[in-house]
Short mmCIF file of C-alpha atoms in Angstrom, two decimals:
data_model
loop_
_atom_site.label_atom_id
_atom_site.label_comp_id
_atom_site.label_asym_id
_atom_site.label_seq_id
_atom_site.Cartn_x
_atom_site.Cartn_y
_atom_site.Cartn_z
CA UNK A 1 -53.90 -26.70 -27.03
CA UNK A 2 -53.45 -22.92 -27.22
CA UNK A 3 -56.62 -22.31 -25.17
CA UNK A 4 -55.38 -24.72 -22.43
CA UNK A 5 -51.97 -22.95 -22.38
CA UNK A 6 -53.62 -19.55 -22.24
CA UNK A 7 -55.84 -20.59 -19.33
CA UNK A 8 -52.87 -22.00 -17.51
CA UNK A 9 -50.84 -18.82 -17.92
CA UNK A 10 -53.80 -16.76 -16.74
CA UNK A 11 -54.12 -18.88 -13.64
CA UNK A 12 -50.39 -18.55 -12.96
CA UNK A 13 -50.54 -14.80 -13.50
CA UNK A 14 -53.49 -14.42 -11.06
CA UNK A 15 -51.65 -16.51 -8.46
CA UNK A 16 -48.54 -14.40 -8.83
CA UNK A 17 -50.56 -11.16 -8.47
CA UNK A 18 -52.35 -12.60 -5.38
CA UNK A 19 -49.10 -13.67 -3.80
CA UNK A 20 -47.49 -10.30 -4.43
CA UNK A 21 -50.41 -8.33 -3.07
CA UNK A 22 -50.67 -10.63 -0.06
CA UNK A 23 -46.95 -10.18 0.72
CA UNK A 24 -47.31 -6.48 0.20
CA UNK A 25 -50.17 -6.29 2.71
CA UNK A 26 -48.42 -8.41 5.31
CA UNK A 27 -44.93 -6.90 5.06
CA UNK A 28 -44.02 -4.19 7.52
CA UNK A 29 -40.98 -1.98 7.28
CA UNK A 30 -39.05 -1.40 10.47
CA UNK A 31 -35.81 0.35 11.34
CA UNK A 32 -32.65 -1.33 10.10
CA UNK A 33 -30.83 -3.57 12.59
CA UNK A 34 -27.54 -2.32 11.16
CA UNK A 35 -26.03 0.55 13.07
CA UNK A 36 -25.77 3.41 10.60
CA UNK A 37 -24.84 6.03 13.18
CA UNK A 38 -21.87 8.05 11.94
CA UNK A 39 -18.79 7.25 14.10
CA UNK A 40 -17.51 9.89 16.49
CA UNK A 41 -14.08 10.85 15.35
CA UNK A 42 -11.41 12.24 17.66
CA UNK A 43 -8.50 14.43 16.45
CA UNK A 44 -6.35 11.38 15.72
CA UNK A 45 -9.08 9.74 13.63
CA UNK A 46 -9.48 12.91 11.57
CA UNK A 47 -5.77 13.18 10.98
CA UNK A 48 -5.54 9.50 9.90
CA UNK A 49 -8.41 10.01 7.49
CA UNK A 50 -6.83 13.10 6.01
CA UNK A 51 -3.36 11.53 5.59
CA UNK A 52 -4.11 7.87 4.82
CA UNK A 53 -7.77 7.09 4.04
CA UNK A 54 -8.57 9.99 1.72
CA UNK A 55 -5.34 10.08 -0.37
CA UNK A 56 -4.37 6.38 -0.32
CA UNK A 57 -7.45 4.35 0.81
CA UNK A 58 -5.32 2.95 3.66
CA UNK A 59 -6.94 2.42 7.07
CA UNK A 60 -4.78 2.67 10.18
CA UNK A 61 -6.62 0.47 12.70
CA UNK A 62 -5.72 1.00 16.34
CA UNK A 63 -9.15 0.39 17.91
CA UNK A 64 -9.75 -3.34 17.71
CA UNK A 65 -11.01 -6.33 19.66
CA UNK A 66 -9.57 -9.78 20.09
CA UNK A 67 -11.05 -11.06 16.85
CA UNK A 68 -8.88 -8.72 14.81
CA UNK A 69 -5.70 -10.56 15.80
CA UNK A 70 -4.62 -14.08 16.79
CA UNK A 71 -6.77 -15.17 19.70
CA UNK A 72 -3.97 -17.49 20.87
CA UNK A 73 -1.60 -14.55 21.55
CA UNK A 74 -1.53 -12.05 24.40
CA UNK A 75 -1.94 -8.81 22.50
CA UNK A 76 -3.55 -5.49 23.20
CA UNK A 77 -4.44 -2.29 21.29
CA UNK A 78 -1.81 0.45 21.52
CA UNK A 79 -2.05 3.63 23.48
CA UNK A 80 -3.43 6.43 21.35
CA UNK A 81 -0.29 8.42 21.97
CA UNK A 82 1.74 5.71 20.19
CA UNK A 83 -0.30 5.78 16.96
CA UNK A 84 0.47 9.10 15.24
CA UNK A 85 4.28 8.84 15.65
CA UNK A 86 4.21 5.40 13.93
CA UNK A 87 1.82 6.66 11.25
CA UNK A 88 4.09 9.65 10.55
CA UNK A 89 7.00 7.22 10.09
CA UNK A 90 4.89 5.15 7.67
CA UNK A 91 4.15 8.28 5.64
CA UNK A 92 7.64 9.77 5.52
CA UNK A 93 9.82 6.66 5.27
CA UNK A 94 7.57 4.35 3.23
CA UNK A 95 4.85 6.23 1.35
CA UNK A 96 6.68 9.37 0.25
CA UNK A 97 9.89 7.73 -1.08
CA UNK A 98 7.92 5.19 -3.18
CA UNK A 99 5.59 7.96 -4.34
CA UNK A 100 8.51 10.20 -5.39
CA UNK A 101 10.12 7.48 -7.49
CA UNK A 102 7.16 5.41 -8.54
CA UNK A 103 4.64 8.16 -9.16
CA UNK A 104 1.70 9.59 -7.20
CA UNK A 105 -0.38 6.44 -7.93
CA UNK A 106 2.20 3.84 -6.90
CA UNK A 107 1.09 3.39 -3.29
CA UNK A 108 -2.54 3.94 -4.34
CA UNK A 109 -2.36 0.89 -6.62
CA UNK A 110 0.05 -1.35 -4.67
CA UNK A 111 -0.41 -1.22 -0.90
CA UNK A 112 -2.09 -3.00 1.96
CA UNK A 113 -5.48 -1.42 2.56
CA UNK A 114 -5.16 -1.72 6.32
CA UNK A 115 -2.49 -1.47 8.96
CA UNK A 116 -3.33 -2.91 12.37
CA UNK A 117 -1.26 -1.62 15.16
CA UNK A 118 -0.68 -3.62 18.37
CA UNK A 119 0.83 -2.27 21.50
CA UNK A 120 2.78 -5.25 22.76
CA UNK A 121 5.17 -7.94 21.53
CA UNK A 122 3.88 -11.00 19.71
CA UNK A 123 5.80 -13.83 21.38
CA UNK A 124 5.74 -17.15 19.60
CA UNK A 125 4.77 -20.05 21.92
CA UNK A 126 7.29 -22.81 22.49
CA UNK A 127 10.27 -20.95 21.08
CA UNK A 128 12.67 -18.07 21.47
CA UNK A 129 11.32 -15.88 18.70
CA UNK A 130 8.78 -13.09 18.27
CA UNK A 131 6.68 -12.27 15.27
CA UNK A 132 7.50 -8.69 14.15
CA UNK A 133 4.74 -8.31 11.59
CA UNK A 134 2.23 -10.16 9.48
CA UNK A 135 1.12 -9.49 5.88
CA UNK A 136 -2.25 -11.02 5.18
CA UNK A 137 -2.70 -11.68 1.46
CA UNK A 138 -1.41 -8.27 0.60
CA UNK A 139 -4.46 -6.55 2.14
CA UNK A 140 -3.40 -6.07 5.76
CA UNK A 141 -0.13 -5.60 7.67
CA UNK A 142 -0.08 -6.04 11.41
CA UNK A 143 2.72 -4.30 13.33
CA UNK A 144 3.48 -5.15 16.94
CA UNK A 145 5.14 -3.58 20.00
CA UNK A 146 4.54 0.04 19.06
CA UNK A 147 4.09 1.15 22.67
CA UNK A 148 7.76 0.50 23.39
CA UNK A 149 9.47 2.39 20.60
CA UNK A 150 12.25 4.90 21.05
CA UNK A 151 12.04 7.31 18.07
CA UNK A 152 15.21 9.15 19.16
CA UNK A 153 17.51 6.19 18.69
CA UNK A 154 18.48 4.34 15.49
CA UNK A 155 20.19 0.99 16.13
CA UNK A 156 20.68 -2.20 14.24
CA UNK A 157 21.13 -5.78 15.33
CA UNK A 158 24.93 -5.48 14.91
CA UNK A 159 24.87 -2.63 17.49
CA UNK A 160 23.05 -4.65 20.17
CA UNK A 161 23.55 -8.00 21.99
CA UNK A 162 20.55 -9.53 20.22
CA UNK A 163 17.80 -8.84 17.64
CA UNK A 164 15.19 -8.33 20.34
CA UNK A 165 16.82 -5.11 21.52
CA UNK A 166 16.48 -3.65 18.04
CA UNK A 167 12.69 -3.82 18.31
CA UNK A 168 12.72 -0.97 20.80
CA UNK A 169 14.25 1.27 18.12
CA UNK A 170 12.24 2.83 15.31
CA UNK A 171 14.22 0.69 12.89
CA UNK A 172 12.36 -2.32 14.27
CA UNK A 173 8.91 -1.53 12.81
CA UNK A 174 10.49 0.13 9.76
CA UNK A 175 12.33 -3.10 8.96
CA UNK A 176 9.04 -4.94 9.32
CA UNK A 177 7.23 -2.58 6.94
CA UNK A 178 9.92 -2.87 4.26
CA UNK A 179 9.95 -6.67 4.68
CA UNK A 180 6.21 -7.12 4.44
CA UNK A 181 5.83 -4.65 1.62
CA UNK A 182 8.48 -6.63 -0.25
CA UNK A 183 6.15 -9.65 -0.03
CA UNK A 184 3.29 -7.53 -1.42
CA UNK A 185 5.41 -6.39 -4.33
CA UNK A 186 6.34 -10.04 -5.05
CA UNK A 187 2.66 -10.95 -5.16
CA UNK A 188 2.11 -8.34 -7.86
CA UNK A 189 5.34 -9.02 -9.72
CA UNK A 190 7.29 -12.25 -8.93
CA UNK A 191 11.04 -11.92 -8.67
CA UNK A 192 13.44 -13.78 -10.90
CA UNK A 193 13.63 -17.45 -9.80
CA UNK A 194 17.39 -17.25 -10.45
CA UNK A 195 17.53 -15.68 -6.96
CA UNK A 196 16.52 -19.00 -5.42
CA UNK A 197 19.53 -20.69 -6.93
CA UNK A 198 22.25 -18.36 -5.69
CA UNK A 199 23.09 -20.48 -2.64
CA UNK A 200 20.20 -22.89 -1.99
CA UNK A 201 22.06 -25.52 0.04
CA UNK A 202 21.69 -24.01 3.52
CA UNK A 203 18.06 -22.94 3.69
CA UNK A 204 16.54 -24.49 6.82
CA UNK A 205 13.39 -24.49 8.87
CA UNK A 206 15.64 -24.37 11.92
CA UNK A 207 16.88 -20.90 11.12
CA UNK A 208 16.19 -19.68 14.66
CA UNK A 209 19.11 -21.85 15.82
CA UNK A 210 21.51 -19.72 13.79
CA UNK A 211 22.85 -16.34 14.74
CA UNK A 212 22.86 -13.56 12.13
CA UNK A 213 26.65 -13.82 12.02
CA UNK A 214 26.52 -17.55 11.24
CA UNK A 215 23.91 -17.02 8.57
CA UNK A 216 25.99 -14.30 6.90
CA UNK A 217 29.01 -16.59 6.64
CA UNK A 218 26.73 -18.91 4.65
CA UNK A 219 25.62 -16.13 2.29
CA UNK A 220 22.37 -14.98 3.92
CA UNK A 221 21.97 -11.46 5.24
CA UNK A 222 20.18 -12.68 8.40
CA UNK A 223 19.20 -15.90 10.17
CA UNK A 224 15.63 -15.46 9.00
CA UNK A 225 16.83 -14.97 5.42
CA UNK A 226 18.16 -18.50 5.59
CA UNK A 227 14.65 -19.91 6.22
CA UNK A 228 13.54 -19.92 2.57
CA UNK A 229 14.21 -18.00 -0.67
CA UNK A 230 11.15 -15.74 -0.59
CA UNK A 231 12.09 -14.59 2.93
CA UNK A 232 15.71 -14.20 1.78
CA UNK A 233 14.57 -11.84 -1.00
CA UNK A 234 12.58 -9.51 1.22
CA UNK A 235 15.20 -9.60 3.98
CA UNK A 236 17.62 -8.21 1.44
CA UNK A 237 15.15 -5.39 0.69
CA UNK A 238 14.65 -4.73 4.39
CA UNK A 239 18.34 -4.64 5.33
CA UNK A 240 19.23 -2.30 2.49
CA UNK A 241 16.42 0.15 2.95
CA UNK A 242 17.20 0.98 6.59
CA UNK A 243 20.89 1.57 6.00
CA UNK A 244 22.97 4.06 4.10
CA UNK A 245 25.13 2.78 1.19
CA UNK A 246 28.21 2.98 3.47
CA UNK A 247 26.54 1.09 6.35
CA UNK A 248 25.41 -1.62 3.95
CA UNK A 249 28.89 -2.01 2.48
CA UNK A 250 30.42 -2.17 5.91
CA UNK A 251 27.97 -4.92 6.85
CA UNK A 252 28.65 -7.06 3.79
CA UNK A 253 32.43 -6.41 3.72
CA UNK A 254 32.64 -7.47 7.36
CA UNK A 255 31.74 -11.07 6.34
CA UNK A 256 34.79 -13.34 6.41
CA UNK A 257 33.81 -15.80 3.70
CA UNK A 258 34.51 -14.48 0.24
CA UNK A 259 31.92 -16.86 -1.25
CA UNK A 260 29.29 -15.60 1.19
CA UNK A 261 30.03 -12.01 0.25
CA UNK A 262 29.74 -12.85 -3.41
CA UNK A 263 26.37 -14.56 -2.80
CA UNK A 264 24.98 -11.56 -1.00
CA UNK A 265 26.29 -9.16 -3.69
CA UNK A 266 24.66 -11.30 -6.35
CA UNK A 267 21.35 -11.19 -4.42
CA UNK A 268 21.73 -7.41 -4.12
CA UNK A 269 22.10 -7.19 -7.91
CA UNK A 270 18.96 -9.23 -8.46
CA UNK A 271 16.96 -7.05 -6.04
CA UNK A 272 18.12 -3.88 -7.78
CA UNK A 273 17.25 -5.36 -11.23
CA UNK A 274 13.84 -6.47 -9.94
CA UNK A 275 12.89 -2.93 -8.87
CA UNK A 276 14.12 -1.45 -12.11
CA UNK A 277 12.61 -3.96 -14.48
CA UNK A 278 9.28 -4.56 -12.70
CA UNK A 279 8.52 -1.10 -11.34
CA UNK A 280 10.98 1.31 -13.06
CA UNK A 281 12.38 2.32 -9.65
CA UNK A 282 16.07 2.90 -9.02
CA UNK A 283 16.54 0.89 -5.82
CA UNK A 284 19.70 2.76 -4.75
CA UNK A 285 17.88 6.08 -5.09
CA UNK A 286 15.01 4.62 -3.05
CA UNK A 287 17.48 3.62 -0.40
CA UNK A 288 18.90 7.11 -0.25
CA UNK A 289 15.41 8.59 0.15
CA UNK A 290 14.29 6.16 2.87
CA UNK A 291 17.49 6.48 4.84
CA UNK A 292 17.42 10.30 4.76
CA UNK A 293 13.78 10.18 5.88
CA UNK A 294 14.84 7.87 8.71
CA UNK A 295 17.44 10.36 9.90
CA UNK A 296 14.86 13.16 9.88
CA UNK A 297 12.32 11.44 12.13
#
């Protein structure tokens, strides 16, 4: 029995050696089909690497093809001249305030690893809305219409005839960043479900049929906030972080319905508690830092 097993193992070993040596004789090594040529970096690429990739592992993608965005939309890469101004806003109004209050590793640990910048507006087919930004599973944020921004003017939807006009102001993409980053924070640390119960009766998928003023009289800070609780939560973050304390109070106190004002104030309290309890960040101090950075753009 042992002799038979020994002979069998010997035969298998010889076959394995033969196969190995045969493959070794026949194999030929050629150049890799993968392009390993170092990319040619322009001055903008170098600046982006020094200010985003190296310190935070965040890629600012502005050179892309159609496969990097929704193929059903008419989108185009931005002009190079539009990229650095937006990136500087990202750094001063988003990264630096969170870093100052959350610590030098806050953005390094909790952040999208890629921003994709698009030059034009992302119009939604069959409706009267545009998509301002997209957060993809916390890893990527797409920001649209950066070729049309006026960095010298700070306006809000209450200053203009409609929300669309705000998207030509720098507060447009800033609001998008704060909104989408709120979603990313919620993926790391869920907010208190008590928020969903503050005024649940008037959430609707037909939110686009409401004006912001109508939504506020129902206890939602914007029409989009009335679409669902998770959007309501990050809309609260967004609206507070692009305004001063006085501007925020004026907005809320201008709502006619006392019950609606109470609902929004309760939501404000829950947002503030969320930042303090989950991340040890004073939200009102964060608001002061982001607003002052906005004024200094």
